[in-house]
Amino acid sequence: MINIFEVNETNNMIDQERLDVRTITLGISLLDCCDADLNTLNQNIYNKITRIAKDLVKTGEDIELSYGIPIVNKRISVTPIALVGGPACQTPGDFVSIAKTLDAAARATGVNFLGGFSALVSKGMTEADENLIRSIPMALRDTERVCASVNVGSTKTGINMDAVKLMGEIIKKTAEETKENDSLGCAKLVVFCNAPDDNPFMAGAFHGVTEADAVLNVGVSGPGVVKHALESVRGENFEVLCETVKKTAFKVTRVGQLVAKEASERMGIPFGILDLSLAPTPAIGDSVAEILEEMGLESVGAPGTTAALALLNDQVKKGGVMASSYVGGLSGAFIPVSEDQGMIDAVSKGALTLEKLEAMTCVCSVGLDMIAIPGSTSPATISGIIADEAAIGMINQKTTAVRLIPVIGKDVGDTVEFGGLLGYAPVQPVNLYGCEAFISRGGRIPAPIHSFKN
């Protein structure tokens, strides 16, 4: 039973500490839309999405009014399109037509992003997978709200290095195709290892094939709430620190659970999972970096940063799982550079490097996220960074991801403005030594020995 103290406490978290529900994401299966005729397929996709999601935005807005809880984004995720478009799509251009259909459906329903222009190729690529991947630069150039993702590895299957090599080329080509907007297309493209089927956060959301026909997933976020709580325990030992984070995560997750339950009942669609990630924004006071600095770091990136992030991530999960029976997605702390003012400041003053960010991804929920790099960076170097990050995910049995933005025409020292929740970022240097001979070997890096559990 929620008492008046909890109500007041929640109101303070919303009004003063930037607590919000970051997204309600409606997952929709498109498997029953499959057809050998491309026009029929596109019509089926548009009809199903607009029918099921017609009330999503209004429901979110009504819940905001009823409870006073900000719901920042209303989004849609769909079955990986490589699986849906296979019978009808013979060329990359055919898949671009599906991307345009998805974009039209997103506009019609009023959502800000639609994820699932995706391929799952951790062990190998079908012809449809490769055609979709090769269509990504044009698809992201020609759409506004569509997000793409490719899963290139997993703990169970290893890393598909052919796909890793191809994705380095695709990211560079996407940057070229969208260079008029500071290569913004790359901000809507994620390369995964161990991608979850139920992630509600963009740009990596897709609706897994094991999911129901339609399901509602909710992502909560409260970096400002956690930082405010830690301000009251400055100088206390690690036991007190951990308990404070854990109890705060419990309270934040309870808010998300309330919204998830209400949205499910109002739309008549099953509740899937609650993703309790700490997802920052460029707004002052909404930063994961500031939480780590509140723990005692002079700046994020200083020695001790990885340990502090590991503590934060673990305690967020421990607190969250007590507040909801269905925690899933990524659930932990996000460290996107352009979307976190504290991270931006740390990079700008040289305290936080690409290599330190990679070390931090060993213990956080995602990976190298929203990082601007020089537009001259080679596809092979981009592939090498993807391979490193995928290896971290594969060996540690966790999700890792790469969302790099090689900004055409920009170099180290420049700043790139993406706008909105995507924020802005200083262009970071990358290692200048090459890895092309390694990336060009082809084939697959085998799964680690601990993946064999049958």
Short mmCIF file of C-alpha atoms in Angstrom, two decimals:
data_model
loop_
_atom_site.label_atom_id
_atom_site.label_comp_id
_atom_site.label_asym_id
_atom_site.label_seq_id
_atom_site.Cartn_x
_atom_site.Cartn_y
_atom_site.Cartn_z
CA MET A 1 0.00 0.00 0.00
CA ILE A 2 1.43 3.39 -0.99
CA ASN A 3 1.23 5.92 1.88
CA ILE A 4 1.15 9.72 1.78
CA PHE A 5 4.88 9.93 2.59
CA GLU A 6 5.71 7.91 -0.53
CA VAL A 7 3.40 10.10 -2.61
CA ASN A 8 5.13 13.27 -1.43
CA GLU A 9 8.55 11.71 -1.90
CA THR A 10 7.70 10.73 -5.47
CA ASN A 11 6.39 14.22 -6.21
CA ASN A 12 9.69 15.69 -5.02
CA MET A 13 11.64 13.25 -7.19
CA ILE A 14 9.63 14.35 -10.22
CA ASP A 15 9.61 18.09 -9.52
CA GLN A 16 13.15 18.58 -8.23
CA GLU A 17 15.27 15.56 -9.21
CA ARG A 18 14.22 14.88 -12.84
CA LEU A 19 12.61 11.48 -12.27
CA ASP A 20 10.79 10.36 -15.38
CA VAL A 21 9.57 7.37 -17.31
CA ARG A 22 11.93 7.60 -20.25
CA THR A 23 9.85 5.51 -22.62
CA ILE A 24 6.80 3.37 -23.15
CA THR A 25 7.73 1.10 -26.05
CA LEU A 26 5.08 -0.98 -27.76
CA GLY A 27 6.54 -4.13 -29.28
CA ILE A 28 4.65 -5.48 -32.30
CA SER A 29 5.23 -8.77 -34.10
CA LEU A 30 5.23 -8.44 -37.89
CA LEU A 31 5.69 -12.14 -38.62
CA ASP A 32 2.09 -12.49 -39.80
CA CYS A 33 2.65 -9.60 -42.27
CA CYS A 34 5.05 -11.64 -44.43
CA ASP A 35 4.19 -11.84 -48.11
CA ALA A 36 6.14 -12.58 -51.27
CA ASP A 37 4.81 -9.40 -52.89
CA LEU A 38 6.63 -6.29 -51.67
CA ASN A 39 3.67 -3.93 -52.04
CA THR A 40 1.40 -6.29 -50.10
CA LEU A 41 4.08 -6.69 -47.41
CA ASN A 42 4.43 -2.94 -46.99
CA GLN A 43 0.67 -2.50 -46.76
CA ASN A 44 0.39 -5.29 -44.18
CA ILE A 45 3.14 -3.72 -42.08
CA TYR A 46 1.60 -0.24 -42.17
CA ASN A 47 -1.89 -1.53 -41.38
CA LYS A 48 -0.81 -3.63 -38.41
CA ILE A 49 1.38 -0.99 -36.79
CA THR A 50 -1.18 1.80 -37.15
CA ARG A 51 -3.98 -0.45 -35.88
CA ILE A 52 -2.25 -1.71 -32.75
CA ALA A 53 -0.39 1.51 -31.89
CA LYS A 54 -3.15 4.01 -32.67
CA ASP A 55 -3.76 4.80 -28.98
CA LEU A 56 -0.18 4.55 -27.69
CA VAL A 57 0.67 8.24 -27.61
CA LYS A 58 -2.71 9.29 -26.21
CA THR A 59 -2.51 6.61 -23.51
CA GLY A 60 0.90 7.87 -22.45
CA GLU A 61 -0.33 11.47 -22.35
CA ASP A 62 -3.42 10.49 -20.34
CA ILE A 63 -1.29 8.67 -17.76
CA GLU A 64 0.95 11.71 -17.48
CA LEU A 65 -2.09 13.85 -16.71
CA SER A 66 -3.56 11.32 -14.29
CA TYR A 67 -0.43 10.75 -12.21
CA GLY A 68 1.79 13.73 -12.94
CA ILE A 69 4.62 11.44 -14.01
CA PRO A 70 6.55 12.66 -17.07
CA ILE A 71 6.65 10.07 -19.87
CA VAL A 72 9.30 11.45 -22.19
CA ASN A 73 8.99 9.11 -25.19
CA LYS A 74 6.38 6.86 -26.76
CA ARG A 75 8.00 4.38 -29.12
CA ILE A 76 7.43 1.25 -31.19
CA SER A 77 9.66 -1.77 -31.75
CA VAL A 78 8.99 -4.42 -34.39
CA THR A 79 10.22 -7.86 -35.39
CA PRO A 80 13.69 -7.67 -36.99
CA ILE A 81 12.88 -6.64 -40.53
CA ALA A 82 15.42 -9.02 -42.08
CA LEU A 83 13.17 -11.85 -40.88
CA VAL A 84 10.01 -10.21 -42.18
CA GLY A 85 11.25 -8.95 -45.53
CA GLY A 86 13.13 -12.02 -46.70
CA PRO A 87 10.50 -13.49 -49.05
CA ALA A 88 9.75 -10.15 -50.78
CA CYS A 89 13.05 -8.28 -50.73
CA GLN A 90 15.59 -9.21 -53.38
CA THR A 91 17.75 -6.07 -53.17
CA PRO A 92 18.84 -3.48 -50.58
CA GLY A 93 16.47 -1.04 -52.30
CA ASP A 94 13.53 -3.29 -51.46
CA PHE A 95 14.40 -3.03 -47.78
CA VAL A 96 14.63 0.77 -48.08
CA SER A 97 10.99 0.73 -49.16
CA ILE A 98 10.10 -1.09 -45.93
CA ALA A 99 12.05 1.50 -43.92
CA LYS A 100 9.95 4.23 -45.54
CA THR A 101 6.79 2.30 -44.64
CA LEU A 102 7.93 2.03 -41.03
CA ASP A 103 8.68 5.77 -41.00
CA ALA A 104 5.19 6.55 -42.34
CA ALA A 105 3.63 4.33 -39.67
CA ALA A 106 5.68 6.06 -36.96
CA ARG A 107 4.47 9.46 -38.16
CA ALA A 108 0.86 8.28 -38.34
CA THR A 109 0.91 7.01 -34.76
CA GLY A 110 2.85 10.01 -33.43
CA VAL A 111 5.74 8.09 -31.86
CA ASN A 112 9.18 9.67 -31.87
CA PHE A 113 11.15 6.54 -32.85
CA LEU A 114 10.50 3.08 -34.29
CA GLY A 115 13.13 0.38 -33.80
CA GLY A 116 13.56 -2.97 -35.45
CA PHE A 117 15.12 -2.25 -38.82
CA SER A 118 17.43 -5.00 -37.71
CA ALA A 119 19.31 -8.19 -38.53
CA LEU A 120 20.51 -10.93 -36.18
CA VAL A 121 23.74 -12.32 -37.64
CA SER A 122 25.83 -13.56 -34.72
CA LYS A 123 26.60 -16.87 -36.45
CA GLY A 124 26.05 -16.12 -40.13
CA MET A 125 24.18 -13.98 -42.65
CA THR A 126 21.33 -14.96 -44.95
CA GLU A 127 20.89 -13.14 -48.23
CA ALA A 128 18.05 -11.15 -46.62
CA ASP A 129 20.28 -10.22 -43.66
CA GLU A 130 23.01 -8.92 -45.94
CA ASN A 131 20.58 -7.00 -48.13
CA LEU A 132 19.06 -5.32 -45.09
CA ILE A 133 22.47 -4.41 -43.69
CA ARG A 134 23.57 -2.95 -47.03
CA SER A 135 20.35 -0.91 -47.16
CA ILE A 136 20.94 0.78 -43.79
CA PRO A 137 22.80 3.90 -45.05
CA MET A 138 20.05 4.75 -47.55
CA ALA A 139 17.28 3.76 -45.13
CA LEU A 140 18.55 6.07 -42.38
CA ARG A 141 19.16 8.84 -44.92
CA ASP A 142 15.60 8.64 -46.24
CA THR A 143 13.73 8.28 -42.93
CA GLU A 144 13.33 10.41 -39.83
CA ARG A 145 12.15 8.08 -37.06
CA VAL A 146 13.46 4.64 -38.00
CA CYS A 147 16.28 3.09 -35.94
CA ALA A 148 18.49 0.21 -37.06
CA SER A 149 20.49 -2.41 -35.20
CA VAL A 150 22.60 -5.45 -36.04
CA ASN A 151 23.57 -8.19 -33.57
CA VAL A 152 27.00 -9.51 -34.62
CA GLY A 153 27.87 -11.80 -31.72
CA SER A 154 26.77 -13.69 -28.64
CA THR A 155 28.27 -15.74 -25.84
CA LYS A 156 26.65 -18.85 -27.32
CA THR A 157 27.75 -18.41 -30.95
CA GLY A 158 30.89 -16.27 -30.92
CA ILE A 159 31.49 -13.20 -33.09
CA ASN A 160 30.68 -13.08 -36.80
CA MET A 161 33.74 -11.20 -38.03
CA ASP A 162 32.39 -10.98 -41.59
CA ALA A 163 29.47 -9.01 -40.15
CA VAL A 164 31.83 -6.92 -38.00
CA LYS A 165 33.88 -5.98 -41.07
CA LEU A 166 30.74 -5.13 -43.02
CA MET A 167 29.36 -2.98 -40.19
CA GLY A 168 32.51 -0.86 -40.13
CA GLU A 169 31.87 -0.10 -43.80
CA ILE A 170 28.14 0.48 -43.23
CA ILE A 171 28.69 2.92 -40.37
CA LYS A 172 31.15 4.90 -42.49
CA LYS A 173 28.75 4.91 -45.44
CA THR A 174 25.85 5.97 -43.20
CA ALA A 175 28.00 8.87 -42.02
CA GLU A 176 28.64 9.87 -45.63
CA GLU A 177 24.96 9.60 -46.60
CA THR A 178 23.90 11.87 -43.72
CA LYS A 179 26.91 14.23 -43.65
CA GLU A 180 24.67 17.25 -44.26
CA ASN A 181 23.30 16.68 -40.73
CA ASP A 182 26.65 15.97 -39.04
CA SER A 183 26.35 12.25 -39.88
CA LEU A 184 23.24 12.00 -37.70
CA GLY A 185 22.19 8.70 -39.29
CA CYS A 186 24.85 6.94 -37.23
CA ALA A 187 23.07 8.06 -34.04
CA LYS A 188 20.21 5.78 -35.08
CA LEU A 189 22.39 2.70 -35.68
CA VAL A 190 23.61 0.26 -33.02
CA VAL A 191 25.86 -2.79 -33.34
CA PHE A 192 25.22 -5.37 -30.58
CA CYS A 193 26.64 -8.45 -28.96
CA ASN A 194 24.10 -10.41 -26.91
CA ALA A 195 21.21 -8.13 -27.89
CA PRO A 196 18.14 -8.66 -25.66
CA ASP A 197 14.74 -9.33 -27.25
CA ASP A 198 12.88 -6.87 -25.01
CA ASN A 199 14.97 -3.69 -24.81
CA PRO A 200 12.66 -0.60 -24.88
CA PHE A 201 15.46 1.93 -25.45
CA MET A 202 16.45 3.30 -28.84
CA ALA A 203 18.25 2.96 -31.07
CA GLY A 204 18.61 -0.75 -30.33
CA ALA A 205 15.03 -1.81 -29.61
CA PHE A 206 13.46 -4.65 -31.58
CA HIS A 207 10.63 -7.08 -30.86
CA GLY A 208 12.12 -10.55 -30.40
CA VAL A 209 10.64 -13.61 -32.09
CA THR A 210 9.91 -15.23 -28.71
CA GLU A 211 7.66 -12.33 -27.71
CA ALA A 212 3.85 -12.16 -27.84
CA ASP A 213 2.01 -10.54 -30.75
CA ALA A 214 2.09 -7.21 -28.93
CA VAL A 215 3.63 -6.25 -25.60
CA LEU A 216 4.35 -3.07 -23.62
CA ASN A 217 7.85 -2.52 -22.26
CA VAL A 218 8.67 0.46 -20.06
CA GLY A 219 12.02 2.13 -19.36
CA VAL A 220 12.49 4.30 -16.28
CA SER A 221 15.27 6.75 -15.56
CA GLY A 222 16.37 8.71 -12.54
CA PRO A 223 20.06 9.70 -12.45
CA GLY A 224 19.14 12.94 -10.70
CA VAL A 225 17.23 11.06 -8.02
CA VAL A 226 20.21 8.80 -7.27
CA LYS A 227 22.64 11.72 -7.17
CA HIS A 228 20.38 13.65 -4.78
CA ALA A 229 20.14 10.62 -2.49
CA LEU A 230 23.93 10.23 -2.42
CA GLU A 231 24.40 13.87 -1.43
CA SER A 232 22.93 12.96 1.96
CA VAL A 233 25.54 10.24 2.64
CA ARG A 234 28.78 12.01 1.70
CA GLY A 235 31.73 10.50 3.53
CA GLU A 236 29.86 7.37 4.61
CA ASN A 237 31.30 3.91 3.99
CA PHE A 238 30.56 1.67 1.01
CA GLU A 239 27.87 -0.28 2.86
CA VAL A 240 25.84 2.90 3.38
CA LEU A 241 26.56 4.01 -0.18
CA CYS A 242 25.31 0.73 -1.65
CA GLU A 243 22.20 0.65 0.49
CA THR A 244 21.34 4.20 -0.55
CA VAL A 245 21.62 3.42 -4.26
CA LYS A 246 19.66 0.19 -3.86
CA LYS A 247 16.78 1.79 -1.94
CA THR A 248 16.60 4.68 -4.39
CA ALA A 249 16.50 2.31 -7.37
CA PHE A 250 13.62 0.49 -5.69
CA LYS A 251 11.63 3.73 -5.43
CA VAL A 252 12.36 4.73 -9.03
CA THR A 253 11.33 1.30 -10.30
CA ARG A 254 8.05 1.42 -8.37
CA VAL A 255 7.07 4.47 -10.39
CA GLY A 256 7.82 2.65 -13.62
CA GLN A 257 5.86 -0.39 -12.49
CA LEU A 258 2.82 1.81 -11.80
CA VAL A 259 3.00 3.34 -15.30
CA ALA A 260 3.55 -0.05 -16.94
CA LYS A 261 0.57 -1.61 -15.19
CA GLU A 262 -1.68 1.34 -16.00
CA ALA A 263 -0.67 1.47 -19.67
CA SER A 264 -1.22 -2.27 -20.03
CA GLU A 265 -4.72 -2.09 -18.57
CA ARG A 266 -5.75 0.95 -20.62
CA MET A 267 -4.53 -0.48 -23.93
CA GLY A 268 -5.47 -4.10 -23.29
CA ILE A 269 -1.93 -5.18 -24.22
CA PRO A 270 0.20 -7.42 -21.95
CA PHE A 271 2.97 -5.86 -19.88
CA GLY A 272 6.36 -7.25 -20.89
CA ILE A 273 9.30 -5.94 -18.87
CA LEU A 274 10.51 -2.95 -16.92
CA ASP A 275 13.95 -1.69 -17.90
CA LEU A 276 15.31 0.18 -14.91
CA SER A 277 18.29 1.77 -16.63
CA LEU A 278 19.73 5.07 -15.47
CA ALA A 279 19.51 6.87 -18.82
CA PRO A 280 20.90 10.41 -18.72
CA THR A 281 20.03 13.48 -20.79
CA PRO A 282 22.05 16.63 -21.58
CA ALA A 283 20.01 18.50 -18.95
CA ILE A 284 21.89 19.71 -15.88
CA GLY A 285 21.30 17.34 -12.95
CA ASP A 286 20.39 14.35 -15.11
CA SER A 287 23.83 12.78 -15.41
CA VAL A 288 25.32 9.37 -14.58
CA ALA A 289 28.76 11.00 -14.55
CA GLU A 290 27.64 13.28 -11.72
CA ILE A 291 26.57 10.23 -9.68
CA LEU A 292 30.05 8.77 -10.01
CA GLU A 293 31.60 12.10 -9.03
CA GLU A 294 29.27 12.34 -6.03
CA MET A 295 30.76 9.02 -4.89
CA GLY A 296 34.12 10.76 -4.57
CA LEU A 297 35.75 10.98 -7.98
CA GLU A 298 37.29 14.33 -8.91
CA SER A 299 36.10 13.64 -12.46
CA VAL A 300 34.58 10.69 -14.22
CA GLY A 301 37.48 8.95 -15.95
CA ALA A 302 39.75 9.21 -12.91
CA PRO A 303 41.17 6.01 -11.35
CA GLY A 304 38.32 4.32 -9.52
CA THR A 305 35.73 5.17 -12.19
CA THR A 306 35.21 1.57 -13.32
CA ALA A 307 34.80 0.37 -9.74
CA ALA A 308 32.30 3.13 -8.98
CA LEU A 309 30.29 2.30 -12.10
CA ALA A 310 30.30 -1.42 -11.22
CA LEU A 311 28.93 -0.60 -7.78
CA LEU A 312 26.26 1.67 -9.24
CA ASN A 313 25.16 -0.83 -11.86
CA ASP A 314 24.92 -3.72 -9.41
CA GLN A 315 22.98 -1.82 -6.77
CA VAL A 316 20.53 -0.42 -9.33
CA LYS A 317 19.75 -3.98 -10.42
CA LYS A 318 19.43 -5.25 -6.85
CA GLY A 319 17.03 -2.48 -5.90
CA GLY A 320 15.02 -2.72 -9.09
CA VAL A 321 14.33 -6.44 -9.02
CA MET A 322 12.62 -6.04 -5.65
CA ALA A 323 10.14 -3.54 -7.13
CA SER A 324 9.06 -5.50 -10.22
CA SER A 325 8.74 -9.18 -11.03
CA TYR A 326 9.53 -8.56 -14.69
CA VAL A 327 12.79 -6.66 -14.94
CA GLY A 328 14.47 -7.02 -18.34
CA GLY A 329 15.96 -5.17 -21.27
CA LEU A 330 19.33 -3.68 -20.33
CA SER A 331 18.65 -2.45 -16.77
CA GLY A 332 21.58 -0.60 -15.29
CA ALA A 333 23.58 2.54 -16.05
CA PHE A 334 23.95 4.04 -19.52
CA ILE A 335 27.07 6.03 -20.37
CA PRO A 336 26.29 7.80 -23.68
CA VAL A 337 28.78 10.62 -24.11
CA SER A 338 26.65 13.13 -26.03
CA GLU A 339 23.59 12.57 -23.83
CA ASP A 340 25.29 13.17 -20.48
CA GLN A 341 26.61 16.63 -19.61
CA GLY A 342 29.05 15.22 -17.07
CA MET A 343 30.52 12.84 -19.64
CA ILE A 344 30.79 15.67 -22.18
CA ASP A 345 32.67 17.83 -19.66
CA ALA A 346 35.02 14.96 -18.75
CA VAL A 347 35.87 14.28 -22.39
CA SER A 348 36.36 17.99 -23.10
CA LYS A 349 38.94 18.39 -20.32
CA GLY A 350 40.78 15.16 -21.18
CA ALA A 351 39.77 13.16 -18.11
CA LEU A 352 37.79 10.58 -20.09
CA THR A 353 39.20 8.79 -23.13
CA LEU A 354 37.82 6.20 -25.55
CA GLU A 355 39.99 3.54 -23.91
CA LYS A 356 38.66 4.39 -20.42
CA LEU A 357 35.10 4.30 -21.76
CA GLU A 358 35.80 0.82 -23.14
CA ALA A 359 37.01 -0.31 -19.71
CA MET A 360 33.84 1.08 -18.15
CA THR A 361 31.67 -0.91 -20.56
CA CYS A 362 32.94 -4.11 -18.92
CA VAL A 363 30.73 -3.34 -15.93
CA CYS A 364 27.84 -1.22 -17.25
CA SER A 365 24.69 -2.03 -19.17
CA VAL A 366 25.48 -1.04 -22.71
CA GLY A 367 28.73 -0.08 -24.40
CA LEU A 368 30.42 2.68 -26.39
CA ASP A 369 27.42 4.90 -26.90
CA MET A 370 26.92 8.15 -28.83
CA ILE A 371 30.63 8.80 -29.29
CA ALA A 372 31.69 11.24 -32.02
CA ILE A 373 34.96 10.34 -33.74
CA PRO A 374 36.84 11.96 -36.66
CA GLY A 375 35.15 11.59 -40.02
CA SER A 376 38.44 10.36 -41.46
CA THR A 377 38.39 7.22 -39.28
CA SER A 378 38.73 4.15 -41.50
CA PRO A 379 36.05 1.44 -41.71
CA ALA A 380 38.62 -1.10 -40.46
CA THR A 381 39.27 0.94 -37.31
CA ILE A 382 35.54 1.21 -36.68
CA SER A 383 35.26 -2.58 -37.13
CA GLY A 384 38.14 -3.09 -34.70
CA ILE A 385 36.35 -1.04 -32.05
CA ILE A 386 33.18 -3.08 -32.66
CA ALA A 387 35.16 -6.32 -32.34
CA ASP A 388 36.71 -5.21 -29.04
CA GLU A 389 33.33 -4.29 -27.61
CA ALA A 390 31.70 -7.51 -28.85
CA ALA A 391 34.49 -9.51 -27.24
CA ILE A 392 33.77 -7.86 -23.88
CA GLY A 393 30.11 -8.85 -24.20
CA MET A 394 30.82 -12.37 -25.41
CA ILE A 395 33.35 -13.25 -22.69
CA ASN A 396 31.41 -11.59 -19.86
CA GLN A 397 27.98 -12.94 -20.92
CA LYS A 398 26.48 -9.45 -21.07
CA THR A 399 25.03 -7.07 -23.62
CA THR A 400 27.47 -4.67 -25.19
CA ALA A 401 26.89 -2.25 -28.03
CA VAL A 402 28.62 0.31 -30.22
CA ARG A 403 27.06 3.54 -31.45
CA LEU A 404 29.91 5.47 -33.03
CA ILE A 405 29.44 8.59 -35.15
CA PRO A 406 32.31 9.30 -37.55
CA VAL A 407 31.37 12.88 -38.31
CA ILE A 408 32.32 13.69 -41.89
CA GLY A 409 34.32 16.91 -42.09
CA LYS A 410 35.00 17.09 -38.34
CA ASP A 411 38.17 16.27 -36.42
CA VAL A 412 39.45 16.08 -32.85
CA GLY A 413 38.71 19.34 -31.07
CA ASP A 414 35.52 20.03 -32.98
CA THR A 415 32.08 19.82 -31.37
CA VAL A 416 29.02 18.26 -32.96
CA GLU A 417 25.46 19.35 -32.12
CA PHE A 418 22.85 16.61 -32.53
CA GLY A 419 19.94 18.36 -30.80
CA GLY A 420 17.20 17.21 -28.42
CA LEU A 421 17.87 14.19 -26.22
CA LEU A 422 20.86 13.31 -28.42
CA GLY A 423 22.72 16.35 -27.12
CA TYR A 424 26.16 17.36 -28.38
CA ALA A 425 29.61 15.84 -28.24
CA PRO A 426 33.28 16.73 -28.64
CA VAL A 427 34.98 14.68 -31.36
CA GLN A 428 37.26 12.16 -29.63
CA PRO A 429 40.56 10.80 -30.94
CA VAL A 430 40.91 7.14 -31.90
CA ASN A 431 44.06 5.04 -31.93
CA LEU A 432 45.90 5.77 -35.17
CA TYR A 433 47.45 2.33 -35.55
CA GLY A 434 45.65 0.08 -38.01
CA CYS A 435 43.94 -3.33 -37.69
CA GLU A 436 42.90 -3.98 -41.30
CA ALA A 437 44.85 -7.25 -41.65
CA PHE A 438 43.11 -8.59 -38.52
CA ILE A 439 39.62 -7.48 -39.56
CA SER A 440 40.06 -8.83 -43.10
CA ARG A 441 40.74 -12.42 -42.04
CA GLY A 442 37.04 -13.30 -42.34
CA GLY A 443 35.08 -16.06 -40.61
CA ARG A 444 34.01 -16.26 -37.01
CA ILE A 445 35.65 -15.93 -33.60
CA PRO A 446 34.47 -19.05 -31.73
CA ALA A 447 32.32 -18.90 -28.62
CA PRO A 448 34.25 -19.07 -25.32
CA ILE A 449 34.57 -22.39 -23.51
CA HIS A 450 32.20 -21.32 -20.75
CA SER A 451 29.40 -20.96 -23.32
CA PHE A 452 29.10 -24.76 -23.50
CA LYS A 453 26.60 -25.60 -20.75
CA ASN A 454 24.48 -28.47 -22.11
#
